[in-house]
Short mmCIF file of C-alpha atoms and ligand atoms in Angstrom, two decimals:
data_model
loop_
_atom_site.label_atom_id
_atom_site.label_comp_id
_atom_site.label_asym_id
_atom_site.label_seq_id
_atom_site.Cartn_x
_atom_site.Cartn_y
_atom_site.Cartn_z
CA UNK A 1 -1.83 -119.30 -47.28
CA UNK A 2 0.14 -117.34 -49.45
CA UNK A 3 3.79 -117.06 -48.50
CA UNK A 4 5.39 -113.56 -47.83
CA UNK A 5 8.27 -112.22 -50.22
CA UNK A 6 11.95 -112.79 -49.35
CA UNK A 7 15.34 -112.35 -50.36
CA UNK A 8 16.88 -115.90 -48.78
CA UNK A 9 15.56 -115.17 -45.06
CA UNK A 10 15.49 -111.51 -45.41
CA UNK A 11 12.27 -110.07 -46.24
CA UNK A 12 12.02 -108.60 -49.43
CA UNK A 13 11.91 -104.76 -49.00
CA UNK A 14 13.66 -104.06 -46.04
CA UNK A 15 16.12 -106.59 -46.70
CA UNK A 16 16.63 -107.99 -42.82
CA UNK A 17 16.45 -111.11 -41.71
CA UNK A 18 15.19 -112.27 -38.39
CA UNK A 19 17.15 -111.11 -35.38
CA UNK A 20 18.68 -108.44 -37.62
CA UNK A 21 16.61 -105.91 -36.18
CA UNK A 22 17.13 -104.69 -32.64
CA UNK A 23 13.75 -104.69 -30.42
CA UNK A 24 13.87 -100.80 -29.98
CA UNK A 25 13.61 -98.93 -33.44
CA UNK A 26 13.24 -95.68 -35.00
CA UNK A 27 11.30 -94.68 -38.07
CA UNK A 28 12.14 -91.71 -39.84
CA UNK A 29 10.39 -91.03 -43.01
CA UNK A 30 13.69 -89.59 -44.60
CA UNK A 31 17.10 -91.94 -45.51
CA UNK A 32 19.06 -89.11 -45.05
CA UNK A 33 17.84 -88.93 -41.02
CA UNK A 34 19.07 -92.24 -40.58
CA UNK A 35 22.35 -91.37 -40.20
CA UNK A 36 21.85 -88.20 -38.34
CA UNK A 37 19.90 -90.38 -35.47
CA UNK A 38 23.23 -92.92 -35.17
CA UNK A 39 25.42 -89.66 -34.89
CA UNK A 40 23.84 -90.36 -31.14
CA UNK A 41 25.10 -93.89 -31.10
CA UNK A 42 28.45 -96.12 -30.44
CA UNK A 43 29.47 -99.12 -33.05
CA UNK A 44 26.88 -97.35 -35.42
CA UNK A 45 26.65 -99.03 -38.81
CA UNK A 46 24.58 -99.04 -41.97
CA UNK A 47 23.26 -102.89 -42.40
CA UNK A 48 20.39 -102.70 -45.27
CA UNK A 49 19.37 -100.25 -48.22
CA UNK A 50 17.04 -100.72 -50.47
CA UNK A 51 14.36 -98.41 -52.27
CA UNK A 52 13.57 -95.98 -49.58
CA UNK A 53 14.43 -98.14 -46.76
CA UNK A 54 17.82 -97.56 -45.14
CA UNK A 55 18.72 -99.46 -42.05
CA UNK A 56 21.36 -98.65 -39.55
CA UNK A 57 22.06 -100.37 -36.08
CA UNK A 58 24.12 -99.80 -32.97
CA UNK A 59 24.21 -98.59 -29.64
CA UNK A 60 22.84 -95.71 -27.34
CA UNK A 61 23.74 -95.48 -23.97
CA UNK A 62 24.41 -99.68 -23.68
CA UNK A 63 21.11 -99.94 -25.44
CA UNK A 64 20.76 -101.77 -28.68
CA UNK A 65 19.01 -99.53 -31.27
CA UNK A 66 18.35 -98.99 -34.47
CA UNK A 67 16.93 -96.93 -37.62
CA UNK A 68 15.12 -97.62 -40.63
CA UNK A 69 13.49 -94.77 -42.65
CA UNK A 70 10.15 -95.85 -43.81
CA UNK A 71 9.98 -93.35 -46.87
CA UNK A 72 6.86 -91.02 -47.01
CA UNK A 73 3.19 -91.91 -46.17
CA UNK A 74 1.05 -94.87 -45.31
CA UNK A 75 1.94 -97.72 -48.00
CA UNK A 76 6.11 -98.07 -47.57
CA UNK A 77 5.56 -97.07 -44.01
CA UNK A 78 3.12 -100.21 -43.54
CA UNK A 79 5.80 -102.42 -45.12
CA UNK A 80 8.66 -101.39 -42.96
CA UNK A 81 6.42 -101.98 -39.90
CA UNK A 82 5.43 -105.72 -41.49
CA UNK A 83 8.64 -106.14 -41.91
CA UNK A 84 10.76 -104.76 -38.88
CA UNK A 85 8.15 -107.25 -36.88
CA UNK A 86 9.66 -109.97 -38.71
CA UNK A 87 13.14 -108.79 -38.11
CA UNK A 88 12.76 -108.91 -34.61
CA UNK A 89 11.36 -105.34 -33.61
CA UNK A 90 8.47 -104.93 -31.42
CA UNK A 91 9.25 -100.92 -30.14
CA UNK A 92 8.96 -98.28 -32.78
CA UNK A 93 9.35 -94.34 -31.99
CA UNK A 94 8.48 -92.24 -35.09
CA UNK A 95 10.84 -89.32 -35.68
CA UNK A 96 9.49 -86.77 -38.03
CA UNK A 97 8.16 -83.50 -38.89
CA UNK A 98 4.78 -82.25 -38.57
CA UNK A 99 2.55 -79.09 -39.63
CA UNK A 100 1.41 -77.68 -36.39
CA UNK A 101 -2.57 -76.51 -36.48
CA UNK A 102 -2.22 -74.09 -33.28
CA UNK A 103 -0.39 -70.87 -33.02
CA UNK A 104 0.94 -71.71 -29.73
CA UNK A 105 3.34 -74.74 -30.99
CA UNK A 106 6.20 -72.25 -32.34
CA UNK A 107 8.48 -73.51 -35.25
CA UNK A 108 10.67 -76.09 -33.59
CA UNK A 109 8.64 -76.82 -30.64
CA UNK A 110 8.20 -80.95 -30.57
CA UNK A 111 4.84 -82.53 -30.36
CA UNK A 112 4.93 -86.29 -28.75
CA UNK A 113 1.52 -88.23 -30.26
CA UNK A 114 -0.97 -89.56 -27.94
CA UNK A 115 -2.90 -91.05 -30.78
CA UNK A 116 -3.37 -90.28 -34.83
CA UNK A 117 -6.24 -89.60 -36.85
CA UNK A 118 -6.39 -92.30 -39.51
CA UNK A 119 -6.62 -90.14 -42.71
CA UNK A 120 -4.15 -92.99 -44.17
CA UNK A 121 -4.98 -95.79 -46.36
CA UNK A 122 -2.92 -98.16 -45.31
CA UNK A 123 -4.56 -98.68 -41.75
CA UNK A 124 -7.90 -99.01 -43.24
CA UNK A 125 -6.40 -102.70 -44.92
CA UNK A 126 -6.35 -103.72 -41.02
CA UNK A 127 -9.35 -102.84 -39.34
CA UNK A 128 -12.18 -100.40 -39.35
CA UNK A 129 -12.10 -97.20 -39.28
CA UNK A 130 -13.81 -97.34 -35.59
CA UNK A 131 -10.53 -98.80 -34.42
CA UNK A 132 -8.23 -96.69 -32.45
CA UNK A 133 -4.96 -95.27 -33.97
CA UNK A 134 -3.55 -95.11 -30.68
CA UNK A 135 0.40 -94.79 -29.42
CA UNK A 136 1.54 -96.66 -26.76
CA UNK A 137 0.72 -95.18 -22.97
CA UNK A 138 4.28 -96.56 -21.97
CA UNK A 139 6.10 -95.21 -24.84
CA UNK A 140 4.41 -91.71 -24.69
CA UNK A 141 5.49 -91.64 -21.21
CA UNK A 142 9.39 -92.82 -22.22
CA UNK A 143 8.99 -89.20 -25.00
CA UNK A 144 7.38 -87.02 -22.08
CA UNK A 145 10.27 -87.90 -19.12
CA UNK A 146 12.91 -87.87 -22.34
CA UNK A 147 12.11 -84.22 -23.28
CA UNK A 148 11.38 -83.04 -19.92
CA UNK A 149 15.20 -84.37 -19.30
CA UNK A 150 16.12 -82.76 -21.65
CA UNK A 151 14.10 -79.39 -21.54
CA UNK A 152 13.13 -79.87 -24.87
CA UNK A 153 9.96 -77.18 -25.43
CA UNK A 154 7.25 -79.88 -25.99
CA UNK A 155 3.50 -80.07 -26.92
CA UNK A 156 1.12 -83.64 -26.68
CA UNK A 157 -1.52 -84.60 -27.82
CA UNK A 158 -3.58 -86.11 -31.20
CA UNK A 159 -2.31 -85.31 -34.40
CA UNK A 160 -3.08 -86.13 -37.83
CA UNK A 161 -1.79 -88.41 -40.59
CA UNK A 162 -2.56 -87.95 -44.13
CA UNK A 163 -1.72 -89.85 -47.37
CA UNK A 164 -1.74 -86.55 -49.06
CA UNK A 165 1.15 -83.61 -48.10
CA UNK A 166 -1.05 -81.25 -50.40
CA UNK A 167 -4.84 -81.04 -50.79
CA UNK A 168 -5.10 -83.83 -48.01
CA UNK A 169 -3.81 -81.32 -45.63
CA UNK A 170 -5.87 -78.66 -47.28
CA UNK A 171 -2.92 -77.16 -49.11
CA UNK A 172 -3.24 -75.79 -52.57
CA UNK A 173 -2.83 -78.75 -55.20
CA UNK A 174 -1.29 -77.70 -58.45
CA UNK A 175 -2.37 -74.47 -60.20
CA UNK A 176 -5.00 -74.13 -57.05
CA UNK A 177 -6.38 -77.24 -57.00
CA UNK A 178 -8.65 -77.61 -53.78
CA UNK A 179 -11.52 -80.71 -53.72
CA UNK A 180 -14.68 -79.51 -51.56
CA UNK A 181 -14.26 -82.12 -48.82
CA UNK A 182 -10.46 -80.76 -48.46
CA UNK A 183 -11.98 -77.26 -47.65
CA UNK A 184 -12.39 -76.21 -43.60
CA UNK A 185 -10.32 -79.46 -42.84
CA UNK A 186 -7.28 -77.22 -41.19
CA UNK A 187 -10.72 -75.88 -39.28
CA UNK A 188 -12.70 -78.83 -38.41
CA UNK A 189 -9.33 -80.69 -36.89
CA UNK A 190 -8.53 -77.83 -34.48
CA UNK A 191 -11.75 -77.72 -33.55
CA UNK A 192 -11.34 -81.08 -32.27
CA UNK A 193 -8.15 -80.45 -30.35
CA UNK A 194 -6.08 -81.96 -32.87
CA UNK A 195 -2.55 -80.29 -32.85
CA UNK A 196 -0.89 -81.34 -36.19
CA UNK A 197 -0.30 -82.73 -40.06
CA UNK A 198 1.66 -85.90 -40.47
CA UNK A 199 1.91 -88.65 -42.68
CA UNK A 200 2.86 -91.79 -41.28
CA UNK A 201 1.68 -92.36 -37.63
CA UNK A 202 -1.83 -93.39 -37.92
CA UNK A 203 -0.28 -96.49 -39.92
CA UNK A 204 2.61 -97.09 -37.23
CA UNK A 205 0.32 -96.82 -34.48
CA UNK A 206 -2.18 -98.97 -35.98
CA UNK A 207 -0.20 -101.70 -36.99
CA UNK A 208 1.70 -102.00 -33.43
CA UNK A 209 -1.72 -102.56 -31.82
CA UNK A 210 -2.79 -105.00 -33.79
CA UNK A 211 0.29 -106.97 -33.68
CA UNK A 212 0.68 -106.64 -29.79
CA UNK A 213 3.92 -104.11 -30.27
CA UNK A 214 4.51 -100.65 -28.93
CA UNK A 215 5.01 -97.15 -30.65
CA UNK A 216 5.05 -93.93 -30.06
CA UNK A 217 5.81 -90.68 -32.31
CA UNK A 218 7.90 -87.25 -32.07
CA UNK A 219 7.59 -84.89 -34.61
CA UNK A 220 9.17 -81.14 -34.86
CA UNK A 221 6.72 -78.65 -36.04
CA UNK A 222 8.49 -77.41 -39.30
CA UNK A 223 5.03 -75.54 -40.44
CA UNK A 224 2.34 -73.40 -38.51
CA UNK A 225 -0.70 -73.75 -40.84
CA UNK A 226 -2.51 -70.37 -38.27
CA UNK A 227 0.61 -68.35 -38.97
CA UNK A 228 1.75 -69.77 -42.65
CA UNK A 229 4.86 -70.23 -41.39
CA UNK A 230 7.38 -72.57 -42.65
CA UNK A 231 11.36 -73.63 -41.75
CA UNK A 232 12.16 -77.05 -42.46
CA UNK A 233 15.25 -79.21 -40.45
CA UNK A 234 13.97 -76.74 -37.62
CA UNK A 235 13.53 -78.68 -34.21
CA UNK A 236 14.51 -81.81 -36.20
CA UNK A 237 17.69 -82.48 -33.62
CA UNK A 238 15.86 -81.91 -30.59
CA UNK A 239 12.93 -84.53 -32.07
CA UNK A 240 16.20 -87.09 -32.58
CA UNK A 241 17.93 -86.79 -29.31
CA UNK A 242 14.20 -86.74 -27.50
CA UNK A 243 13.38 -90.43 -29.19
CA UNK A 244 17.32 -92.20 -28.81
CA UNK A 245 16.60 -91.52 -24.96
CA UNK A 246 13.05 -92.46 -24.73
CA UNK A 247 14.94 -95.94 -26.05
CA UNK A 248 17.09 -95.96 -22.64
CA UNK A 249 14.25 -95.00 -20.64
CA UNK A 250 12.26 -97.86 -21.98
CA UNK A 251 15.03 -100.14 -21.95
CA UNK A 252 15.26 -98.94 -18.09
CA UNK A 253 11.91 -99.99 -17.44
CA UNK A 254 12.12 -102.87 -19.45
CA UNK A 255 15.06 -104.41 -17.46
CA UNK A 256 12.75 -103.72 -14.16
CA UNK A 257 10.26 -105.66 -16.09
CA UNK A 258 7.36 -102.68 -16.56
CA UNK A 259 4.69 -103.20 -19.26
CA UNK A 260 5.95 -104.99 -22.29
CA UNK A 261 3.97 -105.03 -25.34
N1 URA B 1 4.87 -82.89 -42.44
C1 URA B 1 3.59 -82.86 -42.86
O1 URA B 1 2.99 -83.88 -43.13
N2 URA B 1 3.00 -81.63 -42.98
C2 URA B 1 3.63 -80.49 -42.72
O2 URA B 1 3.04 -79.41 -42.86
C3 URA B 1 4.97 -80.55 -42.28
C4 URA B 1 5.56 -81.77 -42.15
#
């Protein structure tokens, strides 16, 4: 079999080596959230950078933790998952933003995924599209008891990830551009309950499964596609002090030896 790329030991995009990673991570898309997530910890410190994959580690609440942004969409958001695994992670809580579908979720509200439709490519390299993009039960309930704690206003449910920020979330592309198949998506979606746009979930989610880890996702609505609203950064803080304590809360049940992966 053909051998995977590294640096040394370190694997060649994220640049960790095993045990470098802490078991409970975070996965912005953004670099520049990294740091704004270890504001939250003690002994917080930047260990890796390359491309779009910035890696910081540390401590929240005597809980080892850590960050690496995953850049935007399916493909670098795949690697970072491959690769985290190898470092030693087998937790991962996406922090994002979404486009909420339903007037109801407000601008700044938080949704905490349940599961993701796979409208990524990445996923589909792993198993068929039958296969459940699904987070896990125990760290959806580690997001719900974390933003009830913290009376965070909070929606859950299904949401959506796309490869495609424009006409795969039936957006205008350039000069107007809109494929048939991308027109009455925003329609057909709510119509199935789902509550929101992403990009990078459906691959997170996926990927954990298969590999016997555990992940979750919070996301702060920064768009209402109903009221054409848009803000971004809005709800952004609540979605990063909601996932660094659903990491304690896990770690709780963890230590009293609940449901690993
Ligand atoms: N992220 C998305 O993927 N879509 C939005 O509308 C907002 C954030």
């Amino acid at each position: 079999m053909a051998q995977r790329p590294k640096v040394g030991a370190k694997a060649y995009h994220v640049m960790l080596a095993p045990g470098e990673a802490p078991r409970y991570m975070l996965l912005p898309g953004d670099p520049g959230r990294v740091p704004l997530i270890a504001k939250h910890w003690t002994e917080a410190r930047e260990i890796a950078k390359n491309r779009e994959f910035v890696t910081w580690v540390g401590v929240y609440k005597g809980v080892k933790i850590g960050a690496t942004s995953t850049g935007i969409g399916s493909g670098s958001t795949a690697i970072a998952v491959e690769e985290l695994l190898y470092a030693g992670a087998d937790t991962f809580i996406r922090v994002g933003t979404t486009g909420a579908l339903r007037r109801e979720i407000k601008l700044g509200d938080l949704i905490i995924g349940t599961a993701a439709v796979r409208f990524d490519g990445a996923s589909r390299w792993y198993a068929p599209p039958e296969y459940p993009a699904a987070a896990h039960w125990l760290v959806v309930k580690a997001l719900i008891e974390a933003a009830e704690s913290l009376g965070v206003r909070h929606h859950i449910g299904v949401v959506a990830s796309t490869d495609s920020f424009y006409v795969g979330q039936e957006r205008p592309g350039y000069g107007g551009f809109m494929p048939p198949w991308s027109k009455g998506l925003i329609d057909t979606l709510r119509s199935l309950r789902v509550l929101s746009f992403e990009m990078e979930s459906a691959t997170i989610f996926t990927l954990a499964s298969i590999y016997g880890a555990r992940a979750g996702g919070v996301y702060a609505a920064i768009a209402n596609r109903e009221t054409d609203e848009f803000a971004p950064e809005v709800g952004v803080e609540d979605a990063v002090r909601v996932a660094n304590e659903a990491v304690r809360i896990l770690a709780e049940y963890d230590r009293k030896g609940g449901a690993g992966p």
